[in-house]
Short mmCIF file of C-alpha atoms in Angstrom, two decimals:
data_model
loop_
_atom_site.label_atom_id
_atom_site.label_comp_id
_atom_site.label_asym_id
_atom_site.label_seq_id
_atom_site.Cartn_x
_atom_site.Cartn_y
_atom_site.Cartn_z
CA MET B 1 134.19 129.81 138.15
CA LEU B 2 130.90 128.68 139.68
CA LYS B 3 129.22 131.72 138.15
CA GLN B 4 130.57 130.73 134.72
CA ILE B 5 129.28 127.18 135.11
CA VAL B 6 125.84 128.46 136.11
CA LEU B 7 125.77 130.84 133.14
CA LEU B 8 126.82 128.06 130.78
CA SER B 9 124.13 125.78 132.16
CA LEU B 10 121.52 128.50 131.76
CA SER B 11 122.70 129.20 128.22
CA ALA B 12 122.47 125.52 127.30
CA GLY B 13 119.02 125.30 128.84
CA MET B 14 117.85 128.41 127.01
CA LEU B 15 119.25 127.06 123.74
CA LEU B 16 117.35 123.79 124.20
CA THR B 17 114.19 125.76 124.96
CA VAL B 18 114.62 127.86 121.81
CA HIS B 19 115.18 124.72 119.73
CA ALA B 20 112.14 123.04 121.30
CA GLN B 21 109.96 126.06 120.56
CA SER B 22 111.21 126.18 116.97
CA ALA B 23 110.62 122.46 116.49
CA LYS B 24 107.11 122.76 117.91
CA SER B 25 106.16 125.53 115.48
CA ILE B 26 107.81 124.03 112.38
CA ILE B 27 107.36 120.26 112.82
CA THR B 28 103.60 119.83 113.16
CA ALA B 29 101.31 116.86 112.61
CA LYS B 30 99.48 118.89 109.95
CA GLN B 31 102.66 119.44 107.92
CA VAL B 32 103.80 115.85 108.41
CA LYS B 33 100.47 114.59 107.07
CA LYS B 34 100.63 116.97 104.11
CA ILE B 35 103.95 115.50 102.92
CA GLU B 36 103.15 111.90 103.83
CA LYS B 37 99.87 112.10 101.92
CA VAL B 38 101.64 113.04 98.69
CA LEU B 39 104.39 110.42 98.96
CA SER B 40 102.05 107.54 99.79
CA ALA B 41 99.27 108.47 97.35
CA ASP B 42 98.02 105.94 94.80
CA ASP B 43 99.27 108.10 91.94
CA MET B 44 102.84 107.42 93.07
CA GLN B 45 102.14 103.79 92.08
CA GLY B 46 104.14 102.38 94.99
CA ARG B 47 107.35 104.28 94.08
CA ARG B 48 109.02 101.23 92.58
CA THR B 49 112.53 101.83 91.23
CA PHE B 50 112.64 102.25 87.42
CA THR B 51 108.97 103.25 87.15
CA PRO B 52 107.25 106.60 86.50
CA GLY B 53 106.15 106.53 90.15
CA ILE B 54 109.70 106.78 91.49
CA ASP B 55 110.43 109.66 89.12
CA LYS B 56 107.34 111.48 90.37
CA ALA B 57 108.41 110.96 93.97
CA SER B 58 111.91 112.22 93.17
CA ALA B 59 110.51 115.39 91.58
CA PHE B 60 108.36 116.04 94.66
CA ILE B 61 111.31 115.65 97.05
CA GLU B 62 113.49 117.87 94.85
CA ALA B 63 110.82 120.58 94.98
CA GLN B 64 110.65 120.30 98.78
CA PHE B 65 114.44 120.63 99.11
CA LYS B 66 114.40 123.69 96.85
CA LYS B 67 111.56 125.22 98.86
CA ALA B 68 113.54 124.66 102.07
CA GLY B 69 116.50 126.51 100.56
CA LEU B 70 118.98 123.63 100.50
CA GLN B 71 122.05 123.73 98.31
CA THR B 72 122.88 120.93 95.92
CA PHE B 73 125.52 118.34 96.80
CA ASN B 74 129.07 119.22 95.70
CA GLY B 75 127.81 122.00 93.46
CA ALA B 76 125.70 119.70 91.29
CA ALA B 77 123.26 121.24 88.80
CA ASN B 78 120.30 119.86 90.74
CA TYR B 79 119.36 117.67 93.71
CA ARG B 80 119.43 114.45 91.71
CA GLN B 81 122.44 112.28 92.55
CA GLU B 82 122.41 110.15 89.41
CA PHE B 83 124.05 106.81 88.79
CA SER B 84 123.43 103.74 86.69
CA MET B 85 123.12 100.01 87.23
CA THR B 86 123.26 96.92 85.05
CA GLN B 87 120.10 94.89 84.45
CA ALA B 88 119.78 91.41 82.97
CA GLU B 89 116.54 90.20 81.41
CA THR B 90 116.46 86.48 80.65
CA GLN B 91 115.11 85.73 77.18
CA SER B 92 115.47 81.96 77.15
CA SER B 93 116.92 79.20 79.28
CA THR B 94 117.29 75.42 79.09
CA ILE B 95 118.54 73.24 81.94
CA VAL B 96 119.04 69.49 81.63
CA ILE B 97 120.27 67.37 84.58
CA ASP B 98 121.19 63.71 84.09
CA GLY B 99 119.24 63.64 80.84
CA LYS B 100 116.08 65.14 82.38
CA PRO B 101 114.87 68.59 81.26
CA ILE B 102 114.12 70.82 84.24
CA PRO B 103 111.06 73.06 83.83
CA ASP B 104 111.56 76.80 84.19
CA SER B 105 109.06 76.75 87.05
CA LEU B 106 111.68 74.97 89.20
CA THR B 107 114.69 77.15 88.39
CA ALA B 108 116.15 80.61 88.91
CA ILE B 109 119.22 81.81 87.00
CA PHE B 110 121.33 84.82 87.96
CA SER B 111 123.83 85.95 85.36
CA TYR B 112 124.93 89.21 83.74
CA GLN B 113 126.38 87.53 80.66
CA PRO B 114 124.62 87.83 77.27
CA SER B 115 125.05 84.13 76.73
CA VAL B 116 125.61 81.25 79.17
CA ASN B 117 126.65 77.72 78.26
CA LEU B 118 127.77 75.51 81.15
CA THR B 119 128.18 71.76 81.60
CA GLU B 120 129.67 69.45 84.20
CA LYS B 121 132.98 69.93 82.33
CA SER B 122 132.92 73.69 82.95
CA ASP B 123 134.32 75.46 85.97
CA VAL B 124 131.12 74.97 88.00
CA GLU B 125 130.78 73.99 91.64
CA ILE B 126 127.76 71.95 92.73
CA VAL B 127 126.42 72.97 96.15
CA LYS B 128 123.24 72.17 98.08
CA ILE B 129 120.65 73.64 100.38
CA ASN B 130 119.48 70.62 102.30
CA ALA B 131 116.31 70.04 104.29
CA GLY B 132 116.78 71.53 107.76
CA ASP B 133 119.32 74.14 106.63
CA LYS B 134 118.71 77.82 107.41
CA PHE B 135 117.55 78.83 103.98
CA GLY B 136 118.16 82.60 104.14
CA PRO B 137 121.88 82.58 105.01
CA LYS B 138 122.56 79.72 102.59
CA PHE B 139 120.69 81.38 99.77
CA TYR B 140 122.49 84.72 100.14
CA GLU B 141 125.87 83.02 100.44
CA TYR B 142 125.35 81.41 97.05
CA TYR B 143 123.44 84.28 95.46
CA GLN B 144 126.30 86.67 96.27
CA SER B 145 129.04 84.24 95.22
CA LYS B 146 131.58 85.19 92.57
CA LYS B 147 131.84 81.58 91.37
CA ASN B 148 129.81 79.60 88.85
CA LEU B 149 127.42 77.57 90.98
CA LEU B 150 124.73 74.96 90.45
CA VAL B 151 122.67 75.08 93.63
CA LEU B 152 120.45 72.05 94.29
CA VAL B 153 117.67 73.08 96.68
CA ASP B 154 115.63 70.57 98.68
CA SER B 155 111.94 70.50 97.73
CA SER B 156 111.01 71.40 101.33
CA PHE B 157 111.90 74.98 100.40
CA SER B 158 109.62 75.10 97.36
CA ASN B 159 107.58 77.88 99.00
CA ARG B 160 110.63 80.16 98.61
CA LEU B 161 110.99 79.61 94.86
CA LYS B 162 108.49 82.21 93.63
CA ASN B 163 110.16 84.95 95.69
CA ILE B 164 113.57 84.03 94.28
CA GLN B 165 112.32 83.96 90.70
CA HIS B 166 111.03 87.51 91.11
CA ILE B 167 114.25 89.02 92.44
CA ASP B 168 115.30 91.87 90.17
CA LYS B 169 118.43 90.97 88.24
CA ILE B 170 120.12 94.28 88.71
CA THR B 171 123.48 95.23 90.17
CA SER B 172 125.99 98.03 90.41
CA SER B 173 128.91 95.66 89.85
CA PRO B 174 128.04 92.82 87.44
CA GLY B 175 130.21 89.74 87.73
CA THR B 176 131.20 87.27 85.03
CA ASN B 177 129.82 84.24 86.86
CA THR B 178 126.47 82.45 86.77
CA VAL B 179 124.49 81.08 89.73
CA VAL B 180 121.72 78.57 88.98
CA PHE B 181 119.17 77.44 91.56
CA VAL B 182 117.28 74.19 90.87
CA PHE B 183 114.56 73.06 93.25
CA GLY B 184 113.67 69.42 93.87
CA THR B 185 116.73 67.82 92.29
CA LYS B 186 119.09 66.01 94.68
CA GLU B 187 122.02 64.99 92.46
CA ALA B 188 123.66 66.19 89.23
CA ALA B 189 126.29 63.92 87.67
CA ALA B 190 125.85 65.42 84.22
CA PHE B 191 124.14 68.71 83.34
CA SER B 192 123.90 71.52 80.84
CA VAL B 193 122.76 75.10 81.37
CA GLU B 194 122.02 77.35 78.42
CA CYS B 195 120.74 80.88 78.84
CA THR B 196 120.49 84.12 76.86
CA ASN B 197 120.09 87.55 78.49
CA ILE B 198 119.51 91.10 77.34
CA ILE B 199 121.96 93.31 79.26
CA SER B 200 121.17 97.01 79.66
CA LYS B 201 122.11 100.06 81.69
CA LYS B 202 119.43 101.63 83.88
CA SER B 203 119.60 105.16 85.28
CA LEU B 204 118.31 106.10 88.72
CA ASN B 205 118.93 108.73 91.36
CA ASN B 206 119.07 109.61 95.02
CA VAL B 207 117.81 113.07 96.03
CA VAL B 208 120.38 114.98 98.10
CA GLY B 209 120.38 118.50 99.55
CA VAL B 210 122.88 120.34 101.75
CA LEU B 211 123.00 123.01 104.47
CA PRO B 212 126.66 124.14 104.68
CA GLY B 213 128.16 124.32 108.16
CA LYS B 214 129.09 127.68 109.68
CA SER B 215 132.41 126.87 111.36
CA LYS B 216 132.95 123.18 110.49
CA PRO B 217 131.89 122.89 106.84
CA ASP B 218 134.08 119.82 106.24
CA GLU B 219 132.38 117.80 108.97
CA TYR B 220 129.11 116.19 107.89
CA VAL B 221 125.96 115.00 109.64
CA VAL B 222 123.61 112.96 107.44
CA PHE B 223 119.83 112.63 107.77
CA SER B 224 118.44 109.97 105.46
CA GLY B 225 115.62 107.64 104.48
CA HIS B 226 114.70 105.68 101.36
CA TYR B 227 111.94 106.90 99.06
CA ASP B 228 111.42 103.77 96.95
CA HIS B 229 108.97 100.98 97.72
CA LEU B 230 107.51 97.89 96.05
CA GLY B 231 105.31 99.26 93.28
CA VAL B 232 102.12 97.61 92.07
CA GLY B 233 101.37 94.04 93.04
CA SER B 234 104.72 93.69 94.82
CA PRO B 235 105.93 91.11 92.29
CA ALA B 236 109.49 90.91 93.57
CA GLU B 237 109.29 90.92 97.33
CA GLY B 238 106.75 88.17 97.81
CA ALA B 239 104.07 90.16 99.58
CA PRO B 240 100.60 88.69 99.08
CA HIS B 241 98.66 90.10 96.14
CA ASP B 242 95.35 91.71 97.04
CA GLU B 243 93.07 91.96 94.01
CA LYS B 244 91.09 94.77 95.67
CA ASP B 245 94.21 96.88 96.19
CA SER B 246 97.37 96.04 94.30
CA ILE B 247 99.25 99.30 95.04
CA TYR B 248 101.92 98.97 97.69
CA ASN B 249 101.83 102.57 98.92
CA GLY B 250 104.64 102.16 101.47
CA ALA B 251 103.25 104.84 103.76
CA ASN B 252 105.34 103.61 106.67
CA ASP B 253 108.06 101.94 104.60
CA ASP B 254 109.48 104.44 103.96
CA ALA B 255 107.42 107.46 103.00
CA ALA B 256 107.47 108.08 106.76
CA GLY B 257 111.27 108.29 106.84
CA THR B 258 111.36 110.45 103.72
CA THR B 259 108.75 112.76 105.27
CA ALA B 260 110.99 113.07 108.33
CA VAL B 261 114.00 114.02 106.19
CA ILE B 262 112.00 116.76 104.45
CA MET B 263 110.67 118.10 107.75
CA LEU B 264 114.14 118.11 109.29
CA ALA B 265 115.51 119.96 106.25
CA ARG B 266 112.86 122.65 106.75
CA TYR B 267 113.55 122.85 110.47
CA PHE B 268 117.34 123.17 110.29
CA ALA B 269 117.17 125.57 107.32
CA LYS B 270 114.93 127.91 109.31
CA LEU B 271 117.09 127.54 112.42
CA ASN B 272 120.17 128.35 110.31
CA ASN B 273 122.70 127.78 113.08
CA ASN B 274 124.36 124.46 112.16
CA GLU B 275 128.11 124.52 112.70
CA ARG B 276 128.60 121.23 110.86
CA THR B 277 127.36 120.67 107.31
CA LEU B 278 124.02 118.86 107.17
CA VAL B 279 123.30 116.47 104.32
CA PHE B 280 119.71 115.41 103.66
CA ALA B 281 119.56 112.29 101.51
CA THR B 282 116.66 110.21 100.26
CA PHE B 283 117.84 106.96 98.74
CA VAL B 284 116.53 104.97 95.81
CA ALA B 285 116.64 101.18 95.37
CA GLU B 286 116.77 100.28 99.06
CA GLU B 287 114.18 97.57 98.44
CA LEU B 288 116.35 96.13 95.67
CA GLY B 289 119.43 95.82 97.89
CA GLY B 290 120.44 99.21 99.27
CA PHE B 291 122.01 100.40 96.01
CA GLY B 292 121.22 104.09 96.51
CA SER B 293 122.97 104.31 99.86
CA GLN B 294 125.88 102.27 98.54
CA TYR B 295 126.45 104.82 95.78
CA PHE B 296 125.98 107.74 98.18
CA SER B 297 128.57 106.35 100.60
CA LYS B 298 131.22 106.53 97.88
CA GLN B 299 130.69 110.28 97.42
CA LEU B 300 131.85 111.25 100.92
CA ALA B 301 135.10 110.62 102.76
CA PRO B 302 133.82 108.47 105.65
CA GLU B 303 136.17 110.10 108.18
CA LYS B 304 134.40 113.41 107.52
CA VAL B 305 130.96 111.99 108.35
CA MET B 306 130.43 112.57 112.07
CA ALA B 307 127.03 110.85 112.30
CA MET B 308 124.22 109.41 110.23
CA PHE B 309 120.57 109.49 111.31
CA ASN B 310 118.82 107.02 109.03
CA ILE B 311 115.05 107.06 109.52
CA GLU B 312 112.94 104.04 108.66
CA MET B 313 109.30 103.21 109.45
CA ILE B 314 108.34 105.69 112.20
CA GLY B 315 104.63 105.88 111.41
CA THR B 316 103.37 103.43 114.02
CA GLU B 317 103.79 103.25 117.78
CA SER B 318 106.82 101.41 119.10
CA LYS B 319 106.46 98.54 121.56
CA TRP B 320 106.73 101.15 124.33
CA GLY B 321 103.87 103.26 122.95
CA THR B 322 103.94 106.86 121.74
CA LYS B 323 106.83 109.31 122.20
CA SER B 324 109.42 106.56 121.90
CA ALA B 325 111.63 104.97 119.25
CA TYR B 326 114.60 102.62 119.07
CA ILE B 327 118.07 102.94 117.60
CA THR B 328 119.62 100.01 115.74
CA GLY B 329 123.18 99.07 116.67
CA PHE B 330 122.81 101.13 119.86
CA GLU B 331 125.85 99.48 121.43
CA LYS B 332 128.12 100.02 118.43
CA SER B 333 128.78 103.70 119.20
CA ASP B 334 127.84 106.19 121.92
CA MET B 335 125.56 108.14 119.58
CA GLY B 336 122.43 106.78 121.26
CA LYS B 337 123.65 107.91 124.68
CA ILE B 338 124.27 111.41 123.33
CA LEU B 339 120.76 111.56 121.92
CA GLN B 340 119.25 110.37 125.20
CA GLU B 341 121.25 112.93 127.16
CA ASN B 342 120.01 115.73 124.90
CA LEU B 343 116.41 114.67 125.55
CA LYS B 344 116.80 114.62 129.32
CA GLY B 345 113.77 116.23 130.91
CA SER B 346 111.55 115.62 127.90
CA SER B 347 108.81 113.00 127.68
CA PHE B 348 110.47 111.23 124.73
CA ASN B 349 112.69 108.15 125.06
CA PHE B 350 115.11 106.40 122.71
CA TYR B 351 115.76 102.71 123.39
CA PRO B 352 118.20 100.09 122.08
CA ASP B 353 116.84 97.92 119.26
CA PRO B 354 114.55 95.32 120.89
CA TYR B 355 114.76 92.97 117.89
CA PRO B 356 118.46 92.02 117.64
CA GLU B 357 117.59 88.68 116.06
CA GLN B 358 116.15 90.58 113.08
CA GLN B 359 119.59 92.09 112.28
CA LEU B 360 117.98 95.47 111.53
CA PHE B 361 121.29 97.30 111.86
CA TYR B 362 122.44 95.52 108.70
CA ARG B 363 119.14 95.69 106.82
CA SER B 364 118.75 99.42 106.24
CA ASP B 365 120.65 102.22 104.56
CA ASN B 366 122.84 102.97 107.58
CA ALA B 367 124.78 99.73 107.07
CA THR B 368 127.03 100.89 104.22
CA LEU B 369 128.43 103.89 106.08
CA ALA B 370 128.60 101.94 109.35
CA ARG B 371 130.88 99.42 107.63
CA LEU B 372 133.17 102.37 106.88
CA GLY B 373 133.35 103.26 110.57
CA VAL B 374 130.72 105.99 110.61
CA PRO B 375 128.40 106.12 113.67
CA ALA B 376 125.47 105.40 111.37
CA HIS B 377 122.26 104.16 112.94
CA THR B 378 118.63 103.72 111.99
CA ILE B 379 115.84 105.20 114.08
CA SER B 380 112.57 103.27 113.90
CA THR B 381 109.40 102.39 115.77
CA SER B 382 108.38 99.39 113.71
CA LYS B 383 107.31 96.37 115.76
CA MET B 384 109.18 93.88 113.60
CA ASP B 385 107.76 90.90 115.47
CA ASP B 386 104.21 92.06 114.74
CA GLU B 387 104.06 94.68 111.98
CA LYS B 388 101.01 93.43 110.08
CA ASN B 389 101.22 96.01 107.27
CA TYR B 390 104.91 95.46 106.51
CA HIS B 391 105.40 94.88 102.75
CA THR B 392 101.67 94.61 102.11
CA ALA B 393 99.17 96.70 100.19
CA SER B 394 97.64 97.73 103.52
CA ASP B 395 100.65 99.96 104.38
CA GLU B 396 98.61 103.11 103.78
CA ILE B 397 98.44 106.54 105.37
CA GLY B 398 95.34 105.62 107.35
CA THR B 399 97.39 103.20 109.45
CA LEU B 400 99.82 105.90 110.63
CA ASP B 401 99.79 108.19 113.66
CA MET B 402 100.68 111.66 112.38
CA LYS B 403 100.85 113.25 115.83
CA ASN B 404 103.30 110.64 117.06
CA MET B 405 105.33 110.90 113.84
CA ALA B 406 105.70 114.62 114.46
CA GLU B 407 106.88 113.93 118.02
CA ILE B 408 109.50 111.48 116.75
CA ILE B 409 110.79 113.95 114.16
CA LYS B 410 110.97 116.68 116.83
CA ALA B 411 112.91 114.29 119.08
CA ILE B 412 115.42 113.61 116.30
CA ALA B 413 115.79 117.35 115.70
CA LEU B 414 116.36 118.18 119.37
CA SER B 415 118.51 115.17 120.25
CA SER B 416 120.90 115.88 117.37
CA ALA B 417 121.55 119.48 118.51
CA THR B 418 124.96 118.95 120.16
CA ILE B 419 126.19 116.81 117.27
CA ILE B 420 125.17 119.46 114.75
CA SER B 421 126.75 122.21 116.83
CA GLY B 422 130.03 120.29 117.02
CA LYS B 423 129.91 120.02 120.81
CA ASP B 424 129.52 116.23 120.69
CA THR B 425 131.12 113.78 118.30
CA PRO B 426 129.87 110.18 118.53
CA SER B 427 132.45 107.42 118.82
CA ARG B 428 133.27 105.57 115.61
CA VAL B 429 131.86 102.16 114.79
CA ASP B 430 134.46 99.39 114.91
CA ALA B 431 134.04 98.11 111.38
CA THR B 432 136.17 95.04 112.11
CA GLN B 433 133.42 93.80 114.43
CA LEU B 434 130.64 94.07 111.83
CA LYS B 435 129.27 91.30 109.65
#
């Protein structure tokens, strides 16, 4: 019995050594830079959803998946996982409150109806965001409401107005209600809201490739990142406009994560020993609200997804320096512990998310599958309390550490080995405990 244990230990050690050697030869800083350079180049025009730049990025990723030898998802004709969304473009609007016309510069209207005509006699609830309130939670509560709302916002939040006005009016599930934000008005005894919109369907796509599992083809492990960013001038997300450089290249956010997904696809395809099916997904429209991952999550039975490695912003050193990264929602499953155990003896360390107040677990593409019980976590190095290039035009390839990126990608490859082989299965996320 002891002899068997020793042999098993030696076999496991040899397997890890083989994997490490393979990772070292396949996942190199040179190859990482080669992919990253293409994705974050100026000619991608910031990879904004619904622009030629995002189509160009998609075509590049598709070519990389084909080169790696991945299969398409569910026998699709190509790697493009296509879906559509509804967009509303406001053509005209008039708001009058207590006999006083409100200028467009103080309002933001969200509606997916061709025509809106509301008064105090309509089914409209008047709500407020008062001085001293936490603006973010209040705003999203009302913005996501299914009711007709007139939201009166205290003038102390006027610095938030421009960001709100530039939010893309696009959704996968358009409602029949209207939400109107008015800044600087405290009361509304009588009011009228008139608005006309052009409603259209917009097509977009994730890019998804598959390596079928050898012995457990119906059990899936997902590696993902989002390939969209903010475009030119970042009009919607409120990043400062730099006249010298208006292209938001998104080298770290998240060309870095997309680069990792491509490198991992190459690595596992060459290894060709995955017992579980591996799905490599790059999501669109993360910056608009996570719409790509939301669509993707509906294409898989969640109980068949054993783990999700979402990769976001790994181009800079973590707060612990090189050869380290953190895992969001570390305590919500034992996946992080499995990864750490598989890296025992290496110089790389995974840590729990050091920025819990930032709610990062809920802010990336892992969140949708996590809410379905999947042990879905995001791996990142971004110092979210001091990431000076975040959502700015300065997020360029020159700010990234390619050698360290390669080490992080290798660590993901090696630490996932026992999950991919079927030896380890992370515990499920308790969806009832999530926000």
